[in-house]
mmCIF file of C-alpha atoms in Angstrom:
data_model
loop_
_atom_site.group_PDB
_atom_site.id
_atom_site.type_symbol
_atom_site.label_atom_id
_atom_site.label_comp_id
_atom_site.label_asym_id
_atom_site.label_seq_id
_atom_site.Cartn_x
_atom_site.Cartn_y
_atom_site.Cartn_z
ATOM 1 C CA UNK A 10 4.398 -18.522 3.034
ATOM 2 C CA UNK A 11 1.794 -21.436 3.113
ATOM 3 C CA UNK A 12 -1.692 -21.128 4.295
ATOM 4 C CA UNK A 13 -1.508 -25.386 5.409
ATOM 5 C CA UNK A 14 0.713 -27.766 3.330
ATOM 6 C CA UNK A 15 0.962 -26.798 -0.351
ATOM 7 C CA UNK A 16 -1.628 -24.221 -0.149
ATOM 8 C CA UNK A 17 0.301 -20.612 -0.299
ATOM 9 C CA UNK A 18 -0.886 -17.347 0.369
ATOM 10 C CA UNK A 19 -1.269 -14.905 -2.371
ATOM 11 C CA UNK A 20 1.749 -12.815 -2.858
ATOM 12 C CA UNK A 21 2.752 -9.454 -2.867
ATOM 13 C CA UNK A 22 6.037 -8.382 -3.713
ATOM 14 C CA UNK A 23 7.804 -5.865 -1.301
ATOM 15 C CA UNK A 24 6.643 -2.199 -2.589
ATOM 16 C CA UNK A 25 10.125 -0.483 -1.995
ATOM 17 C CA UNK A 26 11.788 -3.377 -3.743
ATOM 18 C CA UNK A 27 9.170 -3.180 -6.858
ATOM 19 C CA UNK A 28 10.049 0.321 -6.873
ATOM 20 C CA UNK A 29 13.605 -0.546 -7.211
ATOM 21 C CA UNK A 30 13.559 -2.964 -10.016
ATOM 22 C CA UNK A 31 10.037 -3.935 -11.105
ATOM 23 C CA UNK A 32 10.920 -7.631 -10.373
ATOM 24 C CA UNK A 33 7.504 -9.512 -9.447
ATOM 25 C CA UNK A 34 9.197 -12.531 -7.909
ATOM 26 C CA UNK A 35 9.386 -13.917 -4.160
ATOM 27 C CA UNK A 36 12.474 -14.607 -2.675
ATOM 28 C CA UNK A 37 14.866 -12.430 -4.622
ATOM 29 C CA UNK A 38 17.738 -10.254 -3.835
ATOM 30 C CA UNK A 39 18.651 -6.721 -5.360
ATOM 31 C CA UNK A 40 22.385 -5.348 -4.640
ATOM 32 C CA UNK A 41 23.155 -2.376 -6.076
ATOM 33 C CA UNK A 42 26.882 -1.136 -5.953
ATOM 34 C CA UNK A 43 29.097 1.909 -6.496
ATOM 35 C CA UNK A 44 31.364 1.689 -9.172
ATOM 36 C CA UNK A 45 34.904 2.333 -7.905
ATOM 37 C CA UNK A 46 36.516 5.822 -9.518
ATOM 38 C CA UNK A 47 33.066 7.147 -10.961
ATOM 39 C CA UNK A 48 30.965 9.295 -9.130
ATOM 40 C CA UNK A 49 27.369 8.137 -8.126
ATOM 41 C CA UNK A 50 25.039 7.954 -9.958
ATOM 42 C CA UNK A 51 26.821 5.617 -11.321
ATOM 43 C CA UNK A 52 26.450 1.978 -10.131
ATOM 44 C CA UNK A 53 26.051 -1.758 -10.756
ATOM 45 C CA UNK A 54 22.830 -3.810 -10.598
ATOM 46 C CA UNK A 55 22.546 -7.572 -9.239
ATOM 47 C CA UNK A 56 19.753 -9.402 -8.854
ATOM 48 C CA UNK A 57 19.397 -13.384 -7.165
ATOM 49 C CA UNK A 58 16.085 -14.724 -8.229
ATOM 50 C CA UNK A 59 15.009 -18.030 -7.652
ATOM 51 C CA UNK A 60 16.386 -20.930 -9.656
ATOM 52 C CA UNK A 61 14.437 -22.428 -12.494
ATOM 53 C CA UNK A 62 13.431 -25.825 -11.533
ATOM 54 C CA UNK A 63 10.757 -27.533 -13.876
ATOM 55 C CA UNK A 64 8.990 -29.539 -11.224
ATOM 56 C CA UNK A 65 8.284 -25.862 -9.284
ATOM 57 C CA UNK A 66 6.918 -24.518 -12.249
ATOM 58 C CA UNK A 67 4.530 -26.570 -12.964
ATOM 59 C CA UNK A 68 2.791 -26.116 -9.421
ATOM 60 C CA UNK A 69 3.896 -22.386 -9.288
ATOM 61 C CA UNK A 70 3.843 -21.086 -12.521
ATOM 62 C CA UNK A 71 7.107 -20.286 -14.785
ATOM 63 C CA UNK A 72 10.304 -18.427 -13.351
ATOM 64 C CA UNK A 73 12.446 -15.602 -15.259
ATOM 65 C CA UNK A 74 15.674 -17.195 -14.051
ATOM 66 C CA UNK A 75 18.950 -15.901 -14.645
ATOM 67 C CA UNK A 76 18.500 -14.451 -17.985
ATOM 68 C CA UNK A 77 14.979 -13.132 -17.510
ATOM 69 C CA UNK A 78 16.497 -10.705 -15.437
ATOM 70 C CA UNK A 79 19.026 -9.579 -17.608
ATOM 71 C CA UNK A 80 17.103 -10.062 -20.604
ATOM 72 C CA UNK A 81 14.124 -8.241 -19.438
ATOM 73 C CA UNK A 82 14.879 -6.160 -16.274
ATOM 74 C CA UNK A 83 18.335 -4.967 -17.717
ATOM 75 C CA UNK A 84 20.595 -5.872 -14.868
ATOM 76 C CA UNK A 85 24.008 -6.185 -15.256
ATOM 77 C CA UNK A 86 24.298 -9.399 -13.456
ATOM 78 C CA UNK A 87 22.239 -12.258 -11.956
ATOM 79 C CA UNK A 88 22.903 -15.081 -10.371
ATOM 80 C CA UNK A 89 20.026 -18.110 -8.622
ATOM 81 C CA UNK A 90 18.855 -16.868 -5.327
ATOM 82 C CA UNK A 91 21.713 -20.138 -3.653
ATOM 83 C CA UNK A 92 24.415 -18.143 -4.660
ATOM 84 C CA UNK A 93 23.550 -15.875 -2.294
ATOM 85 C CA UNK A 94 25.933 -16.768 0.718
ATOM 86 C CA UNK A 95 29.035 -16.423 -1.658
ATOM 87 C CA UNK A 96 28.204 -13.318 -2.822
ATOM 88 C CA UNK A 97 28.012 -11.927 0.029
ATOM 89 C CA UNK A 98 31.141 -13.047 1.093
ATOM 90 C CA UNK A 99 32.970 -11.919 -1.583
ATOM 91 C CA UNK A 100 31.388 -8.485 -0.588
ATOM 92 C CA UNK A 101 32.785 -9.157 3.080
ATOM 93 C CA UNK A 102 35.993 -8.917 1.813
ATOM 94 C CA UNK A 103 35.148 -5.048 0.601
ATOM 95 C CA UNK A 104 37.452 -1.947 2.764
ATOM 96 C CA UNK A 105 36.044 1.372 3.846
ATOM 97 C CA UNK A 106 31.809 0.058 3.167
ATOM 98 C CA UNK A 107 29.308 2.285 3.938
ATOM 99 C CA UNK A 108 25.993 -0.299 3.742
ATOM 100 C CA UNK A 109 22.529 0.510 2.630
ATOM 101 C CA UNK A 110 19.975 -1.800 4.494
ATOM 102 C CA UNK A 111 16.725 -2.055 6.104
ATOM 103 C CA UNK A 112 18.012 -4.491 9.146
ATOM 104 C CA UNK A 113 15.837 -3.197 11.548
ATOM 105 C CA UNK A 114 12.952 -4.010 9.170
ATOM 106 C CA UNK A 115 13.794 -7.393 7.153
ATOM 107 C CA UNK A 116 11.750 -8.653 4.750
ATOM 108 C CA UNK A 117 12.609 -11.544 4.413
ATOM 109 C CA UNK A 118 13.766 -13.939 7.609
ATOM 110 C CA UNK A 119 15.963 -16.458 5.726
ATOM 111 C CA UNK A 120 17.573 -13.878 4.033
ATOM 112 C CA UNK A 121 18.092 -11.615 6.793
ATOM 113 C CA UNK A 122 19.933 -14.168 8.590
ATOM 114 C CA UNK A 123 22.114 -14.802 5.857
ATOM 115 C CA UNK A 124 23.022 -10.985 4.989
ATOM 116 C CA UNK A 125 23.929 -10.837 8.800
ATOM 117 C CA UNK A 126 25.884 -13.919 8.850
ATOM 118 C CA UNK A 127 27.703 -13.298 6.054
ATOM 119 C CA UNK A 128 28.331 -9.197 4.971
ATOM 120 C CA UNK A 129 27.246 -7.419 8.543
ATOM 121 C CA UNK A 130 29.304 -9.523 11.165
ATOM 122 C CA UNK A 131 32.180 -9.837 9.068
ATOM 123 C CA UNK A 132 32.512 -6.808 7.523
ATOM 124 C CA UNK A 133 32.305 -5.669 11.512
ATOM 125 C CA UNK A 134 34.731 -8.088 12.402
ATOM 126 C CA UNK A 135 37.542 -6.658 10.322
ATOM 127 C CA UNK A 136 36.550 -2.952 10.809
ATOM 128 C CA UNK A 137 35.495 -2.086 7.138
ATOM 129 C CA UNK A 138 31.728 -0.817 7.601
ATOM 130 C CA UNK A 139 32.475 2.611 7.856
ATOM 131 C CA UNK A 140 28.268 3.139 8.464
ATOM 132 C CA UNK A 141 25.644 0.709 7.952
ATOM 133 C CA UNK A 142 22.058 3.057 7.220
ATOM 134 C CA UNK A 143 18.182 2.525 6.587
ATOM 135 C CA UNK A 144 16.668 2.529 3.664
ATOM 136 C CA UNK A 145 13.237 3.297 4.340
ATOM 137 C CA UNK A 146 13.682 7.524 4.908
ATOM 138 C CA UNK A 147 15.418 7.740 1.799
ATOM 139 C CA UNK A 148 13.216 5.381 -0.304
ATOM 140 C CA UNK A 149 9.945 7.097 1.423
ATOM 141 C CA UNK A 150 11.296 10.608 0.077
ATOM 142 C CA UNK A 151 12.094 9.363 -3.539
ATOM 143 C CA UNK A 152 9.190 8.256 -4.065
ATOM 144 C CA UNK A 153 6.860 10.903 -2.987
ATOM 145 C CA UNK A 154 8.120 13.048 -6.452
ATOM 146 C CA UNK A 155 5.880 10.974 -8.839
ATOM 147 C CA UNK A 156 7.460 10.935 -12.667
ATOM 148 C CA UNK A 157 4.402 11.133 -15.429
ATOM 149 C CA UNK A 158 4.602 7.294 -16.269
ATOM 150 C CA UNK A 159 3.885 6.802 -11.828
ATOM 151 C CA UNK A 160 1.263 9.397 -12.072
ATOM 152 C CA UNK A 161 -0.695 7.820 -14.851
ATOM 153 C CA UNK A 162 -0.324 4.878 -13.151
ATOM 154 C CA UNK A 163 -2.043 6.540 -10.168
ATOM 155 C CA UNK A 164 -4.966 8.078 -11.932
ATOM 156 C CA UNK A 165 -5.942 4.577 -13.790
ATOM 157 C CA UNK A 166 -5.770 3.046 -10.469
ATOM 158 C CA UNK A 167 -8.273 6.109 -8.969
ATOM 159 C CA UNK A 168 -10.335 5.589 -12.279
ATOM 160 C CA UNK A 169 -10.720 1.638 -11.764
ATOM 161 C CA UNK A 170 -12.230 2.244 -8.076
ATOM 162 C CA UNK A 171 -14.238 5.109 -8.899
ATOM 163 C CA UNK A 172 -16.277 3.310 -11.488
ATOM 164 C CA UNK A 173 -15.932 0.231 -9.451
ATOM 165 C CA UNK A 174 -17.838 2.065 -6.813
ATOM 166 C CA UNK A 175 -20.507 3.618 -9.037
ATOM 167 C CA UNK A 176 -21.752 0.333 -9.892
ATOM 168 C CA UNK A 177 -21.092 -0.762 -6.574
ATOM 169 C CA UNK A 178 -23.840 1.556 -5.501
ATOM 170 C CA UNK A 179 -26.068 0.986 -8.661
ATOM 171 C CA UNK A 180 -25.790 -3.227 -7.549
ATOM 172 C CA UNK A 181 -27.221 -2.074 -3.690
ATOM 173 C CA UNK A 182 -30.809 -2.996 -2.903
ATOM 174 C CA UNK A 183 -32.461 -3.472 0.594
ATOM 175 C CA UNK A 184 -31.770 -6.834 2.839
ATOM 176 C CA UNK A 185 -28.476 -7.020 0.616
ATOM 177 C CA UNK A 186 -25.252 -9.117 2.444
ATOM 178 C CA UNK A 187 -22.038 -6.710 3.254
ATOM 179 C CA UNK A 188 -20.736 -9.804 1.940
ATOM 180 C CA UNK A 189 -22.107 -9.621 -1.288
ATOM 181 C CA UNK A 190 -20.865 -6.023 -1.597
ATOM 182 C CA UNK A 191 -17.517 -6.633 -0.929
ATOM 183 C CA UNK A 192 -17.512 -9.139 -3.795
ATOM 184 C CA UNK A 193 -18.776 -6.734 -5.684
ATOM 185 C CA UNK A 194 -16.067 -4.135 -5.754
ATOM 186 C CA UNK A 195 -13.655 -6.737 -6.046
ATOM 187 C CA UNK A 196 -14.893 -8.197 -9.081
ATOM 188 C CA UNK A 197 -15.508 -4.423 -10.162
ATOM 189 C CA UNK A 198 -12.060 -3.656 -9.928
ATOM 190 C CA UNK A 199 -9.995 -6.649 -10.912
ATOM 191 C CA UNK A 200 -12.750 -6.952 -14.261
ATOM 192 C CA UNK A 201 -11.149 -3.666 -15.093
ATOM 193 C CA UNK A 202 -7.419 -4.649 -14.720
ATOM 194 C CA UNK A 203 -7.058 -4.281 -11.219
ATOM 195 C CA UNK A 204 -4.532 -6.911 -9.885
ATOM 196 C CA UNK A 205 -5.779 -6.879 -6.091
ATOM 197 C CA UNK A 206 -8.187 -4.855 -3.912
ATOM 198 C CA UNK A 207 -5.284 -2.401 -2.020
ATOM 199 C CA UNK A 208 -6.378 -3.163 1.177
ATOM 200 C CA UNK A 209 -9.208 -5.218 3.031
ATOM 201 C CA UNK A 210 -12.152 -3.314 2.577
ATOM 202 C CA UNK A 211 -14.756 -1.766 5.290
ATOM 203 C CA UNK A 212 -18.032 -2.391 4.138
ATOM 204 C CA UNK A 213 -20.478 -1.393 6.963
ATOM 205 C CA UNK A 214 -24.170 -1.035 6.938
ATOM 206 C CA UNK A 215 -25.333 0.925 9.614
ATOM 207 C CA UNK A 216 -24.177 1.436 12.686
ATOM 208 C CA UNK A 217 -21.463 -0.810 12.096
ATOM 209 C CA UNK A 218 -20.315 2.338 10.287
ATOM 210 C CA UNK A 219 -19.272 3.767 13.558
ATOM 211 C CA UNK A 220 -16.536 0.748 13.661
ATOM 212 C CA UNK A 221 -13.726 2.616 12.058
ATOM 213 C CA UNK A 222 -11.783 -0.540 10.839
ATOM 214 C CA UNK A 223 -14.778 -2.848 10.597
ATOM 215 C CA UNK A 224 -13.928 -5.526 7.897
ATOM 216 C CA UNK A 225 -16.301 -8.765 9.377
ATOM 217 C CA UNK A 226 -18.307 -6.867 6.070
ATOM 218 C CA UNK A 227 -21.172 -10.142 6.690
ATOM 219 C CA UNK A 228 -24.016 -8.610 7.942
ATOM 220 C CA UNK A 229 -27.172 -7.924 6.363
ATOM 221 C CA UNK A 230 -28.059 -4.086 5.918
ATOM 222 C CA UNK A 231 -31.219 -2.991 6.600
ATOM 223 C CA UNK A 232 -33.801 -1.003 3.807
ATOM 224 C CA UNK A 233 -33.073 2.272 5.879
ATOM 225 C CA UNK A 234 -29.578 1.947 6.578
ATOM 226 C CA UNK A 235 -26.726 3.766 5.195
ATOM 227 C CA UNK A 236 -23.714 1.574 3.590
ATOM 228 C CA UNK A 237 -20.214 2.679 4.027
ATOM 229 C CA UNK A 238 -17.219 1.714 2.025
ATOM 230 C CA UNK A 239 -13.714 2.381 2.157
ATOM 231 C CA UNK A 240 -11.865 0.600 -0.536
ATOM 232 C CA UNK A 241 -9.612 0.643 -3.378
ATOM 233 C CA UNK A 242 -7.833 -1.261 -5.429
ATOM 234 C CA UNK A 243 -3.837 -1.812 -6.656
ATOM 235 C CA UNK A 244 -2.508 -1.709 -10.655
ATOM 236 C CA UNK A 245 0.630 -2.253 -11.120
ATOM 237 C CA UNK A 246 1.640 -1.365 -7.481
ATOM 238 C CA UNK A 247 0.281 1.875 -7.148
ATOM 239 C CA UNK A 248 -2.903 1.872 -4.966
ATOM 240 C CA UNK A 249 -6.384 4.018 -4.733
ATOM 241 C CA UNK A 250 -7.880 4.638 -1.788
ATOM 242 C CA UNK A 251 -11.684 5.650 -1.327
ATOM 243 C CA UNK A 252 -14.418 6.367 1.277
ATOM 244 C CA UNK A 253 -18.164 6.900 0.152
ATOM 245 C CA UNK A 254 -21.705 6.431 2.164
ATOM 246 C CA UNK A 255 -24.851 6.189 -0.007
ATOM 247 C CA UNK A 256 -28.488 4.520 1.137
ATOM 248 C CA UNK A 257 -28.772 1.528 0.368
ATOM 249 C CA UNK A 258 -32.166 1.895 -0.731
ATOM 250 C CA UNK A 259 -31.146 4.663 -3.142
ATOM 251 C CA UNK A 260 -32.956 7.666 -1.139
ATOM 252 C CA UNK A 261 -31.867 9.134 1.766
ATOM 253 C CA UNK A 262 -33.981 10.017 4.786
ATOM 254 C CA UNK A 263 -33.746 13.737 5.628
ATOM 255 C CA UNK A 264 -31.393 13.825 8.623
ATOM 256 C CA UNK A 265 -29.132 11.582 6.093
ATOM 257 C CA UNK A 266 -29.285 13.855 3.723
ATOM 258 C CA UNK A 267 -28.460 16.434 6.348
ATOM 259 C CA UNK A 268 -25.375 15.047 7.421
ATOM 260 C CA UNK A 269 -24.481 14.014 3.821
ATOM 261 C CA UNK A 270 -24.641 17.257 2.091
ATOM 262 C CA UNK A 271 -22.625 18.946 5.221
ATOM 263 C CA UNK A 272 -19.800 16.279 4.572
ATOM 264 C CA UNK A 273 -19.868 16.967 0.923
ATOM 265 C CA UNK A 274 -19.885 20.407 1.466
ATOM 266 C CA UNK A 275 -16.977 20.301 3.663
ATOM 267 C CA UNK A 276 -15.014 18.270 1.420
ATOM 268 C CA UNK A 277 -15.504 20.427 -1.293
ATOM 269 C CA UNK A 278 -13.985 23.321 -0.047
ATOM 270 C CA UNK A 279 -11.182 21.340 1.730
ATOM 271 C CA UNK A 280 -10.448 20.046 -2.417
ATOM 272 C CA UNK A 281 -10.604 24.199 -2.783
ATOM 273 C CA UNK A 282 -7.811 24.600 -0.618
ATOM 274 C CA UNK A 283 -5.470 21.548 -1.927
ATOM 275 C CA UNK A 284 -5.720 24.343 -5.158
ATOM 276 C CA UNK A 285 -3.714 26.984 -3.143
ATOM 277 C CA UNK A 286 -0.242 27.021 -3.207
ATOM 278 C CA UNK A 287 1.744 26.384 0.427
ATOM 279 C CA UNK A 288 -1.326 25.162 1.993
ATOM 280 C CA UNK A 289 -0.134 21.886 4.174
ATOM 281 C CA UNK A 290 -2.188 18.504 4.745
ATOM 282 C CA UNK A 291 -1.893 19.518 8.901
ATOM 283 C CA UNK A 292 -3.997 23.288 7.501
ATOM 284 C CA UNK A 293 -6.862 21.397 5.700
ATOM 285 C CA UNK A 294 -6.860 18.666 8.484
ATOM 286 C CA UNK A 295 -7.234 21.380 10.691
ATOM 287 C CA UNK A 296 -9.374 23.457 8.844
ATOM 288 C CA UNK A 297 -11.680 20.225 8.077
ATOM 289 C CA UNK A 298 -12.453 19.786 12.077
ATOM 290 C CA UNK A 299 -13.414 23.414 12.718
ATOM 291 C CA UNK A 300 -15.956 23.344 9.429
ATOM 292 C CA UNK A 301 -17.838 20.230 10.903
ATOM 293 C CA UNK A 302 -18.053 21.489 14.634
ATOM 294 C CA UNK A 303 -19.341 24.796 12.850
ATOM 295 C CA UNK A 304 -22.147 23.206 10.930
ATOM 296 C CA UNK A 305 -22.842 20.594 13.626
ATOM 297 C CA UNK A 306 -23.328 24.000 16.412
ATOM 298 C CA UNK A 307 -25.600 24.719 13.593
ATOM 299 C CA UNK A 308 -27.769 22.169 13.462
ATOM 300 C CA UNK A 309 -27.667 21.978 17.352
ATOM 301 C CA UNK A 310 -26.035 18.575 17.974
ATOM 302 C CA UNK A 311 -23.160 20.485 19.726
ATOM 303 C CA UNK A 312 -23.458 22.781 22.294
ATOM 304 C CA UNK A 313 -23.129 26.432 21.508
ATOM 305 C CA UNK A 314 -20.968 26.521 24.071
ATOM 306 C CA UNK A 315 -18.368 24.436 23.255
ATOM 307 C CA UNK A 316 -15.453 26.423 21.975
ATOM 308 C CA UNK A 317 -12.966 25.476 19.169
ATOM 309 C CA UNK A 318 -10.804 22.910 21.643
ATOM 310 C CA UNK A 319 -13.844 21.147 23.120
ATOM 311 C CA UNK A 320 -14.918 20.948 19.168
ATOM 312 C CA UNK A 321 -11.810 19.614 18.113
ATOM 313 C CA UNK A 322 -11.761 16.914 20.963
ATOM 314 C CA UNK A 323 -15.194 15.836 19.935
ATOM 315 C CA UNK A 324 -14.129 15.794 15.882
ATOM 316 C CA UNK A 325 -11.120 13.410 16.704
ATOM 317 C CA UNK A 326 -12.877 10.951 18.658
#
């Protein structure tokens, strides 16, 4: 896709398809296939990547072509992304298919067309797609069992945005841009391997705090104001995700320090009860809202009266 003319938008490849193959390339096609007379998980790789064309690469950047993919990737076969109406129509010709495929959420338009055009409608013409089923449910529940190599992965990616952060805060002074800060974790991140920030950032002085996806981040934040940010950053396709409020003169005033060390506190022994075995997210969710309407009865900014479903009401606001 093109911002105007020549001018493209960054890209990102498709997650579920990265977690497929590990191919970083736009416009390209994995089919994977059963192997007749051997039992899954058996099966036959194919990817259609875009064709190596010299004048391309020298605006875009180099292409793995054909033998890129089977050279480094390991498929069994590839073929240039223009191949791909007669492969699937040699696939069209298949009996008894049952048909893996996100239709209901494409990807890719062009492509979409053409896998309807040519496998869907005729395979439904002649009666051979015994079931045609999503991909997204079964992809979504592979990949929440991490393997060590994903979970390493993961904890560099926490580690890059959690000293990105610290000096984040350290670079804060009085008067300072949202703007400015936002550069700051960026560079912060991607100086430490980072490829891209994992999602656009809130970075809200003040009250603007109160905005919950406020991402304008290009306001000036005043010497007693409190700075919130909630970013993170993505390496190698596996994103961080973090939320911290600090002053952004480097004290707090007391009731910010209040409120501060009751958030901390409750987060601390929500962490406590990630530790116990059977415990679900909905529990410490849960859990979370009662602690903060019981400090905040404490300190008198709720009623006493309010009981634990007028508290909860309040919480979720």
């Amino acid at each position: 896709m093109f911002m105007t003319d020549e001018i493209p938008y960054p890209f990102r490849q498709s997650t579920d398809f990265l977690y497929l193959c590990g191919f970083q390339e736009p416009d390209s096609v994995l089919i994977m296939e059963s192997i007749p007379d051997r039992p899954l998980p058996a099966h036959k790789t194919t990817l259609l990547v875009p064709k190596r064309d010299a004048h391309r690469e020298l605006w875009d950047g180099p292409r793995s072509g054909i033998e890129g993919a089977v050279d480094f990737l390991g498929m069994d076969n590839a073929y240039n992304n223009t191949d791909l109406n007669d492969y699937l129509l040699k696939l069209s010709d298949r009996k008894e298919v049952v048909l893996w495929y996100d239709f209901l959420k494409p990807t890719h338009p062009e492509f979409h067309n053409k896998i309807m055009q040519n496998l869907i409608q005729p395979l439904r013409k002649h009666g051979s797609v015994n079931t045609i089923k999503t991909l997204e449910e079964s992809m979504h529940q592979m990949r929440i069992t991490k393997s060590p190599a994903e979970q390493s992965l993961m904890r560099k990616s926490t580690s890059i945005a959690s000293q990105a952060f610290i000096n984040v805060m350290k670079y804060s002074k009085p008067l300072i841009n949202e703007s400015d800060l936002y550069a700051r974790i960026d560079y912060e991140c991607r100086v430490r391997g980072a490829e891209i920030l994992a999602y656009p950032p809130v970075v809200a002085g003040g009250n603007r705090a109160n905005t919950l996806h406020y991402i304008n981040n290009n306001q000036i934040v005043k010497p007693d104001d409190l700075i919130l940010m909630d970013a993170g950053c993505e390496y190698h396709g596996y994103a961080s995700d973090i939320t911290r409020t600090w002053p952004v003169s480097g004290r707090f005033t007391l009731p910010q320090r209040t409120l501060y060390e009751i958030v901390l506190d409750v987060q601390l022994r929500c962490l406590k009860m990630c530790e116990v075995p059977g415990v679900t997210l909905d529990q410490i969710y849960n859990a979370m809202l009662k602690m903060l309407g019981e400090h905040l009865h404490a300190l008198g900014i709720l009623p006493k009266k309010f009981d634990d479903r007028e508290v909860r009401k309040v919480m979720i606001m």
